[in-house]
Short mmCIF file of C-alpha atoms in Angstrom, two decimals:
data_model
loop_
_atom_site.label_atom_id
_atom_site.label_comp_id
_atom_site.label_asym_id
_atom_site.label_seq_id
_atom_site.Cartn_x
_atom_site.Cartn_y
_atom_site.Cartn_z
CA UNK A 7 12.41 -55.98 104.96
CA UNK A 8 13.14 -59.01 103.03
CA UNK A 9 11.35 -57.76 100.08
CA UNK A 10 13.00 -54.49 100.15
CA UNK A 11 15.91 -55.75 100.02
CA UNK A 12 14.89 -57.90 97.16
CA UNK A 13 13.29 -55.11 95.41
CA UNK A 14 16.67 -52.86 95.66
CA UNK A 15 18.87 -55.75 94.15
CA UNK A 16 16.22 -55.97 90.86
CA UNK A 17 16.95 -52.10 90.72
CA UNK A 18 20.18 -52.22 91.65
CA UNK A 19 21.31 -54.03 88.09
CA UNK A 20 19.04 -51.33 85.82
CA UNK A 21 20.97 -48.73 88.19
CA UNK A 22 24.14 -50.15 87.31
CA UNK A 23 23.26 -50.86 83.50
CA UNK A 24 22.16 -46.81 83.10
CA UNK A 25 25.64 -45.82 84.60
CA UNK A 26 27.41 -47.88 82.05
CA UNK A 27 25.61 -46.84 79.01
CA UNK A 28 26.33 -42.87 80.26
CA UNK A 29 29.88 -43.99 81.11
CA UNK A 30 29.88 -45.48 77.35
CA UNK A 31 28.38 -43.01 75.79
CA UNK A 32 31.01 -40.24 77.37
CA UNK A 33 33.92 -42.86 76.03
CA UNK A 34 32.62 -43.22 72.72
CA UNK A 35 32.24 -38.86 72.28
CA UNK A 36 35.88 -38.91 73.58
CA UNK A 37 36.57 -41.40 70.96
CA UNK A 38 34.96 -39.46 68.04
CA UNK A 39 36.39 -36.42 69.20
CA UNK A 40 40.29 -38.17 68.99
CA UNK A 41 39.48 -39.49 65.34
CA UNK A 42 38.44 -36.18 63.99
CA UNK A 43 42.05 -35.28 65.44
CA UNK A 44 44.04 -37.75 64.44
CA UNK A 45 44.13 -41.45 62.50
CA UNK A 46 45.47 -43.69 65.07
CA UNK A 47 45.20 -47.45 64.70
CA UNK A 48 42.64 -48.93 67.14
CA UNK A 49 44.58 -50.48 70.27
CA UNK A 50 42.20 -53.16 71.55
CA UNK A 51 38.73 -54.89 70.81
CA UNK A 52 36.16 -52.84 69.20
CA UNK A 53 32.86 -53.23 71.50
CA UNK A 54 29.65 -53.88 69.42
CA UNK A 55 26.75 -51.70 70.76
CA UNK A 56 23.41 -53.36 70.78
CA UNK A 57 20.12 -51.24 69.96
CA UNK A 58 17.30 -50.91 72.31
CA UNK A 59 13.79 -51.05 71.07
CA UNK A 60 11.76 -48.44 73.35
CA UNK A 61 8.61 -50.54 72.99
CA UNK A 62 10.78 -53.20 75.04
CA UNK A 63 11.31 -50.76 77.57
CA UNK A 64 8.15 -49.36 77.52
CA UNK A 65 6.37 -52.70 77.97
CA UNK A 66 9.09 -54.03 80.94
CA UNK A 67 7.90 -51.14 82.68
CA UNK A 68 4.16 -51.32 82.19
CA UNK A 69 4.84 -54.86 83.54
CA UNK A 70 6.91 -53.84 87.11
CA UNK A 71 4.13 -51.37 87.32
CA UNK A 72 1.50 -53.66 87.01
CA UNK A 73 3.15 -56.26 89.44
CA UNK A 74 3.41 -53.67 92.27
CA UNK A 75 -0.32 -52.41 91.61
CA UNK A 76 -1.38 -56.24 92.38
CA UNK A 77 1.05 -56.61 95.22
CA UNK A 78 -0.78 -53.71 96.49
CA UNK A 79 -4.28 -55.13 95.85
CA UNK A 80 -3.32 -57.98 97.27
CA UNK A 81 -1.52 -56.46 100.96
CA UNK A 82 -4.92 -54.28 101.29
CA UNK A 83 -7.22 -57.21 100.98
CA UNK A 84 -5.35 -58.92 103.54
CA UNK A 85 -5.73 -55.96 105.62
CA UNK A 86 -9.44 -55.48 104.79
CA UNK A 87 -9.51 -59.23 106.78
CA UNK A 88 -7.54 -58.41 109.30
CA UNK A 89 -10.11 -55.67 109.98
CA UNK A 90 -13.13 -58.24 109.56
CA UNK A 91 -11.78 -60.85 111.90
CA UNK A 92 -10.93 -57.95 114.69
CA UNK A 93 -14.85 -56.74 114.36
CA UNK A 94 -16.08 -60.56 114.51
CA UNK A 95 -14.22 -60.86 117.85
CA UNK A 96 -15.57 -57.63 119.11
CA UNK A 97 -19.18 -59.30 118.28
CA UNK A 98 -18.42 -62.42 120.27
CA UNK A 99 -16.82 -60.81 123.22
CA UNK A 100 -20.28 -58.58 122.97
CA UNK A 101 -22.52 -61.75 122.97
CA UNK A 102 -20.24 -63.32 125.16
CA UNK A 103 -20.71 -60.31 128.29
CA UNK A 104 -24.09 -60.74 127.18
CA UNK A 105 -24.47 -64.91 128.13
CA UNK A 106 -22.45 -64.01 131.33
CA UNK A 107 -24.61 -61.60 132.48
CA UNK A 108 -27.61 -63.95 131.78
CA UNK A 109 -25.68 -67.03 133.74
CA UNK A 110 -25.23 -64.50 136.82
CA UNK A 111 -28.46 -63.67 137.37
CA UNK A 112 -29.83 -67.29 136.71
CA UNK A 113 -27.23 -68.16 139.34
CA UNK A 114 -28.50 -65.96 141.79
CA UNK A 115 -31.81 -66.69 141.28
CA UNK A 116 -31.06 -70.22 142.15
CA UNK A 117 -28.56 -69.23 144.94
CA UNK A 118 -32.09 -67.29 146.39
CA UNK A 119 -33.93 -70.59 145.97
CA UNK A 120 -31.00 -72.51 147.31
CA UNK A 121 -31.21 -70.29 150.60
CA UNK A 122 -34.95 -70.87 150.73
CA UNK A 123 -34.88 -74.68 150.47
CA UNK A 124 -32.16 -74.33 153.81
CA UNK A 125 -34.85 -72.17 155.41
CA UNK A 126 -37.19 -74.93 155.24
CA UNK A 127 -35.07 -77.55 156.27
CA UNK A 128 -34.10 -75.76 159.58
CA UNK A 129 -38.11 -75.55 159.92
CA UNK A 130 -38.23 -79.39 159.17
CA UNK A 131 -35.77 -80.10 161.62
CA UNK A 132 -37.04 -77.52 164.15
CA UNK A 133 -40.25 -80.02 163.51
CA UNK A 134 -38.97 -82.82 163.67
CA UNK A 135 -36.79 -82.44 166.64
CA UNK A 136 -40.52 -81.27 168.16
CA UNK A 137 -41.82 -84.55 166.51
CA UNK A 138 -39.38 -86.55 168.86
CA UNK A 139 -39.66 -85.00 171.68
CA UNK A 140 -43.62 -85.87 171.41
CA UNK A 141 -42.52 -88.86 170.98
CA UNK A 142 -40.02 -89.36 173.79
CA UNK A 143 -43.22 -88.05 175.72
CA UNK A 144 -45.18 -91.11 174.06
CA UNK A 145 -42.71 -93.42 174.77
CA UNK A 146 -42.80 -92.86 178.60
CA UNK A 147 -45.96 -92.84 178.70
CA UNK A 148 -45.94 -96.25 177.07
CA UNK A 149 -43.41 -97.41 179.15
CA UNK A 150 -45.88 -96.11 182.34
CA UNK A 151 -48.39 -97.83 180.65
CA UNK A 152 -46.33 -101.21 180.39
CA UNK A 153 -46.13 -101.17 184.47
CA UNK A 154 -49.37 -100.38 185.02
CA UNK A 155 -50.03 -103.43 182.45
CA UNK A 156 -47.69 -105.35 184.72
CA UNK A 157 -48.74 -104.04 188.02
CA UNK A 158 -52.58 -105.24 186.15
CA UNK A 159 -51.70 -108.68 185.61
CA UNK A 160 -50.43 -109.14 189.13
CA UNK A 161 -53.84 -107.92 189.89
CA UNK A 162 -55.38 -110.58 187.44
CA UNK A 163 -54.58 -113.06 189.82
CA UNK A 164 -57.33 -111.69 192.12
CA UNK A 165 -59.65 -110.03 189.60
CA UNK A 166 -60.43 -111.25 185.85
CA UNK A 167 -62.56 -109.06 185.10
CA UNK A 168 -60.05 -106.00 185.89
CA UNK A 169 -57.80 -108.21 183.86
CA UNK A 170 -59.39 -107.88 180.77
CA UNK A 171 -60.41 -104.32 180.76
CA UNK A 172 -57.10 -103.73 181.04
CA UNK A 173 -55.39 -105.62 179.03
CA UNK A 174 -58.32 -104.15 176.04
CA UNK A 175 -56.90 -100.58 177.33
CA UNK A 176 -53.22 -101.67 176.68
CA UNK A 177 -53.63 -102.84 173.23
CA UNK A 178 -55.24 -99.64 172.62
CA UNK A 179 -52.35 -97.69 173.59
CA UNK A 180 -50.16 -100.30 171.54
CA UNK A 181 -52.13 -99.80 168.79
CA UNK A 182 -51.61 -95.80 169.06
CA UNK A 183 -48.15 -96.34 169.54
CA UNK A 184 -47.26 -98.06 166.39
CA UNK A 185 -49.55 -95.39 164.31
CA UNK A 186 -47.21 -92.61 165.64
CA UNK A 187 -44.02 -94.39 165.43
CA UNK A 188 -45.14 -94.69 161.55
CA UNK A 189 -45.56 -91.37 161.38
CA UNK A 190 -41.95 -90.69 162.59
CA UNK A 191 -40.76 -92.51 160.47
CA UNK A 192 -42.36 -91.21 157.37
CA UNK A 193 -41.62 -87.29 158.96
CA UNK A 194 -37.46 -88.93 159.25
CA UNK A 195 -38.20 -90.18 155.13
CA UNK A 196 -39.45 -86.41 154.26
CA UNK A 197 -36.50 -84.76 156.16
CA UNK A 198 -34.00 -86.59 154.16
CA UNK A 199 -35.85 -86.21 150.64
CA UNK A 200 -35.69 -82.43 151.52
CA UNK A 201 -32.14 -82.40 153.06
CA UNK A 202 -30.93 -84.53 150.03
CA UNK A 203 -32.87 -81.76 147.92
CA UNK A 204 -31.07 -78.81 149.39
CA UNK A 205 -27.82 -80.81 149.08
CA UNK A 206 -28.06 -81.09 145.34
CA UNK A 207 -29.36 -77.49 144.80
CA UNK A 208 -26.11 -76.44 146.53
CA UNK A 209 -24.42 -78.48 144.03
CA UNK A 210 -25.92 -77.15 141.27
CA UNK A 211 -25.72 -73.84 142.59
CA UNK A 212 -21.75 -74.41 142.89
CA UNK A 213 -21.70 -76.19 139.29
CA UNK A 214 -23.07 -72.96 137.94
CA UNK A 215 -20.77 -71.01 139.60
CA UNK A 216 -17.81 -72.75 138.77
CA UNK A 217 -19.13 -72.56 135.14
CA UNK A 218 -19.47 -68.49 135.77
CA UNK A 219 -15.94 -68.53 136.71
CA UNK A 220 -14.62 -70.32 133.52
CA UNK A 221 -16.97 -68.37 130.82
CA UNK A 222 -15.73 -65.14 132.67
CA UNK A 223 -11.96 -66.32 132.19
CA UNK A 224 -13.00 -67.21 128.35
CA UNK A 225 -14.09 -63.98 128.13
CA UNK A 226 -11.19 -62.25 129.44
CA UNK A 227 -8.92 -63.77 127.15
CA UNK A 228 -11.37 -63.78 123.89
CA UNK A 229 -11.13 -59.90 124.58
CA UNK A 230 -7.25 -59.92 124.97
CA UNK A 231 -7.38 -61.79 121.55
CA UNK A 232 -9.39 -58.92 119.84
CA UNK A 233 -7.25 -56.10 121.28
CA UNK A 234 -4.30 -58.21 119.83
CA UNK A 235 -5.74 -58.77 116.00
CA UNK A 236 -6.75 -54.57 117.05
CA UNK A 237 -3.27 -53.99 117.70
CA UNK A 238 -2.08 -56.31 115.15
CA UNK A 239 -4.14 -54.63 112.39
CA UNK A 240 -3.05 -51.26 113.54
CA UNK A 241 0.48 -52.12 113.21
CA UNK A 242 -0.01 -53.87 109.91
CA UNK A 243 -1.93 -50.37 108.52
CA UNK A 244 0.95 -48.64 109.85
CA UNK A 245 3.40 -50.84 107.76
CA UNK A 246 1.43 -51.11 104.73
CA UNK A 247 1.48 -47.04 104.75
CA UNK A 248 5.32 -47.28 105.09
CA UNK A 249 5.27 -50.27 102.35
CA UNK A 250 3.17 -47.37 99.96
CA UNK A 251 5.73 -44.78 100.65
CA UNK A 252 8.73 -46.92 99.81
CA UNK A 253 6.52 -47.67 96.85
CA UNK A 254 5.94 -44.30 95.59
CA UNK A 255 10.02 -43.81 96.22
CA UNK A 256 11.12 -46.47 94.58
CA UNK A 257 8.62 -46.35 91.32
CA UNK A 258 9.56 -42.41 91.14
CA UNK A 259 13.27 -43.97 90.99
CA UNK A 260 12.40 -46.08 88.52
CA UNK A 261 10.22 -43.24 86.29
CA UNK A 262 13.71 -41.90 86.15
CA UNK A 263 15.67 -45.09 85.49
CA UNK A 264 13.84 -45.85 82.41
CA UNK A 265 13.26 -42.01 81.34
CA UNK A 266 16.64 -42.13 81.01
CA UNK A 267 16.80 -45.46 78.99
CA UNK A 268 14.49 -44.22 76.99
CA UNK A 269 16.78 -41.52 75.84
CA UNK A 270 19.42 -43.71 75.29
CA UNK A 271 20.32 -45.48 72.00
CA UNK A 272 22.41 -48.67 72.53
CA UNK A 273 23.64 -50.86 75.77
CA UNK A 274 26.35 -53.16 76.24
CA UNK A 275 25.39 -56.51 76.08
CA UNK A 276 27.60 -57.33 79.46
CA UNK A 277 25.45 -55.27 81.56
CA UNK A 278 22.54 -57.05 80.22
CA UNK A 279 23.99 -60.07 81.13
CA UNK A 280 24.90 -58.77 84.59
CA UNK A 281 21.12 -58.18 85.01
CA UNK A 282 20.23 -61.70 84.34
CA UNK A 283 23.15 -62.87 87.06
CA UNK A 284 21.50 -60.66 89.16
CA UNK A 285 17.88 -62.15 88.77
CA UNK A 286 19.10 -65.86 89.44
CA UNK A 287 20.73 -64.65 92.48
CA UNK A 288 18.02 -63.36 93.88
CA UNK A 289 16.12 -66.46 92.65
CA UNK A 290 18.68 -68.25 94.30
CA UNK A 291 18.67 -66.70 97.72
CA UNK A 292 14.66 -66.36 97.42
CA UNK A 293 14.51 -70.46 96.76
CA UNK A 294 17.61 -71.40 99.58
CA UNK A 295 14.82 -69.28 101.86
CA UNK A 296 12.33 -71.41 101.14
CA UNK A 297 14.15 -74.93 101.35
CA UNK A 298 15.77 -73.58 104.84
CA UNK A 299 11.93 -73.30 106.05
CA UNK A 300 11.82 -76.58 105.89
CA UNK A 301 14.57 -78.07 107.88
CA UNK A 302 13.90 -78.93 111.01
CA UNK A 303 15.64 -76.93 113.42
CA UNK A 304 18.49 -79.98 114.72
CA UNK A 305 21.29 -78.63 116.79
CA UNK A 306 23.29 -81.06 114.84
CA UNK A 307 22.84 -78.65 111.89
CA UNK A 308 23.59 -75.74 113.23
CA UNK A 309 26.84 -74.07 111.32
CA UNK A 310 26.77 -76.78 108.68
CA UNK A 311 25.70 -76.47 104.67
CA UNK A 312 25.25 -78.99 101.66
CA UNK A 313 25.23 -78.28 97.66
CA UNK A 314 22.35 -79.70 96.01
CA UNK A 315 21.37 -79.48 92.17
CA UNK A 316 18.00 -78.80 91.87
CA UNK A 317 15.90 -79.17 88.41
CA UNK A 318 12.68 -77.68 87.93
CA UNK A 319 9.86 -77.78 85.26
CA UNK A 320 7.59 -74.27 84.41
CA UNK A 321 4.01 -75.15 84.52
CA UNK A 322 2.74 -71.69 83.36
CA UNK A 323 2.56 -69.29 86.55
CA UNK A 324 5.77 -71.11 88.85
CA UNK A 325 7.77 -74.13 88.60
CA UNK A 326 7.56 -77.76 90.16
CA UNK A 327 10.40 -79.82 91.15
CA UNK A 328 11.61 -82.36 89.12
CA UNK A 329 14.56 -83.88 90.73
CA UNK A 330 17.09 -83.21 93.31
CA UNK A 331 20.37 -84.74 94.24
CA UNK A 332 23.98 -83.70 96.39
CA UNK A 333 26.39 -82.41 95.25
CA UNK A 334 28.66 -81.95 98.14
CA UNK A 335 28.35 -81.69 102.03
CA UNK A 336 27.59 -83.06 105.67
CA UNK A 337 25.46 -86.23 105.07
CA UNK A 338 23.00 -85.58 107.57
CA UNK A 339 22.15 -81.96 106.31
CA UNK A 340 22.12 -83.37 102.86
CA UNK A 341 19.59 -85.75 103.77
CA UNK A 342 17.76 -83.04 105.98
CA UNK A 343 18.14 -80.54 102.72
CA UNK A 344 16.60 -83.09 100.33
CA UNK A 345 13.26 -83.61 102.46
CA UNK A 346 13.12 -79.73 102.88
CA UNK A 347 13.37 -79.66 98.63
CA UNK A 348 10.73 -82.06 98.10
CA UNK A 349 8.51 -80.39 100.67
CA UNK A 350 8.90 -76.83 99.11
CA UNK A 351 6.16 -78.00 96.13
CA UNK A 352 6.60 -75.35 94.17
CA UNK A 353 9.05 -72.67 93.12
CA UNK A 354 8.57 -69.02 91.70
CA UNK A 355 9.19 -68.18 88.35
CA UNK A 356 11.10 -64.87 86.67
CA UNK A 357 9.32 -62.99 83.91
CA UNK A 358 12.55 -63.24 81.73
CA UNK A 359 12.43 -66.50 79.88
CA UNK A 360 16.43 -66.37 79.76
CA UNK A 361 16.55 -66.21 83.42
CA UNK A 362 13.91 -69.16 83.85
CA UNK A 363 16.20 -71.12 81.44
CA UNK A 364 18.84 -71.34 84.04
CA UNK A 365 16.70 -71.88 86.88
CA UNK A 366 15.30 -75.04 85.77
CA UNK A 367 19.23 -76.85 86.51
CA UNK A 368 20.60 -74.92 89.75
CA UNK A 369 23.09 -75.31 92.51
CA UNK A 370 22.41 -74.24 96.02
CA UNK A 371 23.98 -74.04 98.98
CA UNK A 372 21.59 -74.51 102.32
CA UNK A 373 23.26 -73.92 105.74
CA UNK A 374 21.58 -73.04 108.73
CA UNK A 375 23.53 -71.02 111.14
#
């Protein structure tokens, strides 16, 4: 909208300039037409008419023409990108869906082996309570054993022979004893290796899960960025085709402006001048734009301006700052207005060397409302 409105003001002052020259031209057949009646004395200033060269005007036009053909060029390659970057997310939500599907069936094969390593622990421990009760079963036995040991060394007192037999069969059962309490112990060791193993594939398991979870909500919002930059290109196709129509409009209104400068044969040098007004104010407003981008957005500021004198240097295709000071204002927008200046870099340039001649010393006014 902004450059629409720019583009009507740099019509608006050819508009204006062809209604004067008609306007003049009507005044100056009424004039004739009085001094073939009469001889009056002239009653006022006699207004100098400047020629137009039609190569001039044939060339300014070529130019506007050319500048809205690369405008053009340049809003459909942006497009074109737009359109590249919406079919590149499209590809990585694709691939994306793909890896997720992958990661689900990895975690359910692992889930499956998760629920087969709890299988065999509840064997193991079905085992191993087994494995205990065996030898709870040894242990009384042992402990039936250690009275009959006892009730054999009472009898040692009136038999050393029986004595020693028994004593022989004792150690035996000792000896057995101690083998299968080592093997308990080594069954407990292999029941906790394998419950500690089933612990950390459920772990894993949940790890893998959790990791599901957050690719699945990456994916969810990778595709809600692609139908955005869709929507967003659709909506930027629909305003480039109203950008070409306005295009069309406005260079068919300005086919007619110049056909009809083209048939003229002088100007008045005020309108001309009214032009070039016309072009630094839009400079103007186009570099206060610019500056006011800059500010930081301070409550403070809000409602008040400064005046600052800008001067600028043409390096060929725009125009670098050169210096900047205040002219009038609030001190702290001043100050705030001054950082904005220097950050701008660089300034656009006009095509009219008369026009860039009085944007190189300018005052502006900045005020954020």
């Amino acid at each position: 909208m902004k450059e629409r409105r720019e583009r009507q003001n740099h019509f608006g002052g050819p508009i204006f300039v062809s209604i004067l020259l008609h306007a003049a031209l009507a005044a100056a057949l009424l004039w004739g037409v009085e001094f073939t009646m009469s001889d009056p004395k002239p009653s006022g200033p006699i207004v100098q008419a400047v020629v137009i060269d039609p190569q001039i005007v044939e060339q300014q036009a070529r130019q506007i023409r050319e500048q809205r053909e690369r405008a053009a060029k340049l809003e459909q390659q942006r497009l074109d990108k737009l359109r590249r970057e919406a079919d590149q997310l499209e590809k990585n939500r694709r691939a994306e869906e793909e890896r997720i599907r992958k990661l689900k069936e990895q975690q359910a094969r692992d889930a499956k082996a998760a629920r087969e390593a709890e299988a065999a622990l509840k064997k193991q421990q079905q085992e191993q309570k087994a494995a205990e009760a065996r030898a709870a079963k040894e242990q009384q036995r042992i402990a039936e054993l250690e009275a009959q040991r006892k009730a054999q060394e009472d009898a040692l007192r009136k038999a050393e022979a029986a004595r020693k037999a028994k004593e022989a069969e004792a150690a035996k059962a000792e000896q057995a004893r101690i083998a299968k309490q080592a093997a308990a112990e080594k069954a407990e060791k292999e029941r906790i290796a394998r419950e500690k193993a089933a612990a950390e594939a459920k772990e894993k398991a949940r790890k893998e899960r959790e990791a599901a979870e957050k690719a699945e909500q990456e994916r969810i919002a990778k595709e809600k960025a692609a139908k955005a930059a869709a929507e967003k290109a659709r909506k930027e196709k629909a305003r480039l085709e109203q950008l070409e129509r306005e295009r069309k409009e406005q260079e068919a209104a300005l086919d007619d402006i110049f056909s009809g400068l083209e048939t003229e044969s002088s100007q008045n040098s005020a309108a001309q001048q009214r032009y070039i007004d016309d072009e630094i104010g839009r400079f103007s407003a186009i570099y206060t734009q610019m500056i006011q981008s800059k500010l930081l957005k301070d409550e403070y500021l809000l409602g008040k301006s400064c005046v600052v004198n800008i001067q600028l240097l043409p390096t060929g295709s725009d125009m670098m700052l050169k210096n900047v000071a205040v002219v009038s204002g609030d001190a702290r927008v001043c100050a705030a207005t001054k950082s904005a200046v220097t950050q701008v870099g660089s300034f656009p340039m006009s095509k009219e060397a008369s026009v860039n001649d009085k944007l190189r010393n300018i005052n502006l006014t900045v005020q954020l409302d």
